[in-house]
mmCIF file of C-alpha atoms in Angstrom:
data_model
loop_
_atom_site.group_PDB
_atom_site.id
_atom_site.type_symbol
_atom_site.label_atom_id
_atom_site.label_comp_id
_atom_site.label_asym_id
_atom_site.label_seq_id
_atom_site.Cartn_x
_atom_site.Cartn_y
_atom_site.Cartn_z
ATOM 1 C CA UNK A 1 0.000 0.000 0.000
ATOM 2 C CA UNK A 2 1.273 3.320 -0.830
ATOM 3 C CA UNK A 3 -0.140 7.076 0.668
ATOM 4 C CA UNK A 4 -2.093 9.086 -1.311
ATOM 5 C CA UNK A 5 -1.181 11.394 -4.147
ATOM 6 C CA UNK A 6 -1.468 14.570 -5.908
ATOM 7 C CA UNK A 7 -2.503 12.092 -8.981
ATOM 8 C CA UNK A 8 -5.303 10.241 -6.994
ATOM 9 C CA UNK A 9 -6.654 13.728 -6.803
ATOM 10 C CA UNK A 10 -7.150 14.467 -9.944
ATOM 11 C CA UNK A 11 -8.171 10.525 -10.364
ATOM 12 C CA UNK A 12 -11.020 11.272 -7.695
ATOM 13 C CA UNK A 13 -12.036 14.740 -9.553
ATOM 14 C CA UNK A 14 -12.500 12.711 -12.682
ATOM 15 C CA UNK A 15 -14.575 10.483 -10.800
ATOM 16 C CA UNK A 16 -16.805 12.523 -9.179
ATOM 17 C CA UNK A 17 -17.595 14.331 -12.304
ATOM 18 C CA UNK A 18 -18.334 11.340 -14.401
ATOM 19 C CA UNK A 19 -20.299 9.855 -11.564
ATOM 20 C CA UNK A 20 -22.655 13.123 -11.177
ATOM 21 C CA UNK A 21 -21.846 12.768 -7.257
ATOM 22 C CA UNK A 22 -20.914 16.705 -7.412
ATOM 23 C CA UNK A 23 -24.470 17.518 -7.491
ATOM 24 C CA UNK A 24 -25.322 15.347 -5.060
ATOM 25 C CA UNK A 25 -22.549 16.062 -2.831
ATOM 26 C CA UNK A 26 -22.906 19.842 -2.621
ATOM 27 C CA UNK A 27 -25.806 20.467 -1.265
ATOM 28 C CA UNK A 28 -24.542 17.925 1.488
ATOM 29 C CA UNK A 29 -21.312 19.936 1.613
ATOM 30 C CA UNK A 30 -23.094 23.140 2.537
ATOM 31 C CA UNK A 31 -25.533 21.284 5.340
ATOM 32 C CA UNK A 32 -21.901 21.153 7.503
ATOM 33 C CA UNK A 33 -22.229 25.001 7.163
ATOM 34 C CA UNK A 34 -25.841 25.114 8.376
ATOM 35 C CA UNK A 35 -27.339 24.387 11.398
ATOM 36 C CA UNK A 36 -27.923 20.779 10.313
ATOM 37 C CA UNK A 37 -26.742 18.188 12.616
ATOM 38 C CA UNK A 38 -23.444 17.045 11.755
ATOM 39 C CA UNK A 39 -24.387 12.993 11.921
ATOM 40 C CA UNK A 40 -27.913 13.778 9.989
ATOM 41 C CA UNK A 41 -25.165 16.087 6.953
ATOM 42 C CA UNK A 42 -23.096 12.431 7.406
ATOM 43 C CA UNK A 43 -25.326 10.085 6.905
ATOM 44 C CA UNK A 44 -27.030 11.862 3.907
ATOM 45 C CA UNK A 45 -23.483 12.334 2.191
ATOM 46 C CA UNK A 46 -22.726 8.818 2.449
ATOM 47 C CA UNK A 47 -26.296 7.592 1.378
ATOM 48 C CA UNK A 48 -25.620 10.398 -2.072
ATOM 49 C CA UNK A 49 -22.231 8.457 -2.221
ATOM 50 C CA UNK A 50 -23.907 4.825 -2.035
ATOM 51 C CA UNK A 51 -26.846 5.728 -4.770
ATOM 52 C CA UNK A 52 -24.190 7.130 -7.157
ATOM 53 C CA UNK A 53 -22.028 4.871 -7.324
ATOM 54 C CA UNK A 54 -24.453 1.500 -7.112
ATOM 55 C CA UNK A 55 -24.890 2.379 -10.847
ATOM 56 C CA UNK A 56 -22.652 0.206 -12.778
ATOM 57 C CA UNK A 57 -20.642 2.260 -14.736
ATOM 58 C CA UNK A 58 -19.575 3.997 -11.347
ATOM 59 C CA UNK A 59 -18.155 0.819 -9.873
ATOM 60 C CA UNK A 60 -15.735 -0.010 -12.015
ATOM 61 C CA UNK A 61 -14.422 3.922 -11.954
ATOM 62 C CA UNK A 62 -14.613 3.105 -8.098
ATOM 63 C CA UNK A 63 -11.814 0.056 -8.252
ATOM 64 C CA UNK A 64 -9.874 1.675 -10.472
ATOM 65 C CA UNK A 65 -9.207 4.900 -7.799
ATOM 66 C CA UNK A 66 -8.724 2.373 -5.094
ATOM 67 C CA UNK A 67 -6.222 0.294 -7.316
ATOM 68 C CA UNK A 68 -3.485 2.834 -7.431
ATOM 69 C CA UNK A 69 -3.311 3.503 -3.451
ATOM 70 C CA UNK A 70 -3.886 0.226 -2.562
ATOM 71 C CA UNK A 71 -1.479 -1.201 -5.361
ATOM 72 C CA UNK A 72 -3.469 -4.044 -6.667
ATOM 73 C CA UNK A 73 -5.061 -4.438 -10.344
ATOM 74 C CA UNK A 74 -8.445 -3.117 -10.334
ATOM 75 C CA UNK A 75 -10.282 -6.643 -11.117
ATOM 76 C CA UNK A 76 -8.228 -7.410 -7.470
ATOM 77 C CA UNK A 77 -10.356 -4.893 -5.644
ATOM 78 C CA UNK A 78 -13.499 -6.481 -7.208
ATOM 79 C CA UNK A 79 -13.226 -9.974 -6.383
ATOM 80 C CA UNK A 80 -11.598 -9.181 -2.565
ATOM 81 C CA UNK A 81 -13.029 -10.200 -0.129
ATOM 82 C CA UNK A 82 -15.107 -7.594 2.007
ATOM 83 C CA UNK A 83 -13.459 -8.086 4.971
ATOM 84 C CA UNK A 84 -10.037 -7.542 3.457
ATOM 85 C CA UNK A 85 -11.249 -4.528 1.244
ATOM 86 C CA UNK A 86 -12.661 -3.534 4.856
ATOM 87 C CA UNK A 87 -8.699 -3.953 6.454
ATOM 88 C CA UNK A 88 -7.200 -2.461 3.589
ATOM 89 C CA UNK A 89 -9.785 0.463 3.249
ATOM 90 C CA UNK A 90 -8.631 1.120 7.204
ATOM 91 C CA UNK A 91 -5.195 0.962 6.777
ATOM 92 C CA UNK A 92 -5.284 3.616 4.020
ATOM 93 C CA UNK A 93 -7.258 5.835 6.268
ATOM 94 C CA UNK A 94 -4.464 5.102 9.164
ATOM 95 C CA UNK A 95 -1.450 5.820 6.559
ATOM 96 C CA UNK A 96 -2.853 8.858 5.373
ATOM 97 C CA UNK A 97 -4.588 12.209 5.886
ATOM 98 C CA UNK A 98 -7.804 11.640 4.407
ATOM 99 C CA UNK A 99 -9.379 14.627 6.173
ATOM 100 C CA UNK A 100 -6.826 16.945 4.230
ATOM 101 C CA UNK A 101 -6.732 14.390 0.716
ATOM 102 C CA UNK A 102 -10.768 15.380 0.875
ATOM 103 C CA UNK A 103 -10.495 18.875 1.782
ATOM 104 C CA UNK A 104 -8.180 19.535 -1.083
ATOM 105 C CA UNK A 105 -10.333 17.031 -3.587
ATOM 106 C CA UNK A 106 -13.528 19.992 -2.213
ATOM 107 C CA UNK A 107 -11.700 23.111 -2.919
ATOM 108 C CA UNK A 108 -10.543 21.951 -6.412
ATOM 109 C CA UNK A 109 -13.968 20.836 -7.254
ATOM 110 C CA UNK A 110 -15.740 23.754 -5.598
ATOM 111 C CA UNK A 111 -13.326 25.917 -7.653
ATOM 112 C CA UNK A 112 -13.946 24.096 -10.859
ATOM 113 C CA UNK A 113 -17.640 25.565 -10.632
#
């Protein structure tokens, strides 16, 4: 497993513009703003994450980000089991500053408006 980079990024831009999950997503986004309860904004950004990418062409966009900082071949990620996607989907989060990966990924997609 590797840490994050400047090019997974610009590979999670791409996604979430394919996907449509910006539109979703900002609405969410601005609820943290708000007086909306934080686990309520949560919940309702993961649920807008879940429905976007069930759709099939999603998923496969989905393995393929995951691939490159996890450093397996993308079919990999699909046929692993869940509790080792689960393990390595922790460890990443351990190795890494997600909270600052996704508060960069938000500013370059809020800027992109």
């Amino acid at each position: 497993m590797r840490k994050v980079n400047t090019a997974d990024v610009f590979e999670a831009m791409r996604l979430i513009q394919k996907s449509g999950l910006k539109e979703k997503l900002v609405p969410v986004i601005k609820g943290l703003s708000g007086q909306e309860d934080t686990i309520d904004v949560g919940i309702t950004g993961i649920l807008s994450v879940i429905e976007v990418f069930a759709e099939s062409r999603c998923e496969k966009m989905i393995y393929e980000w995951l691939a490159g900082p996890l450093e397996v071949e993308a079919k990999s990620i699909a046929e692993m089991d869940l509790d080792q996607l689960a393990d390595s989907l922790e460890t990443l989060g351990k190795e890494n500053d997600l909270k600052r990966f996704f508060t960069v990924l938000s500013g370059l997609i809020s800027k992109k408006q």
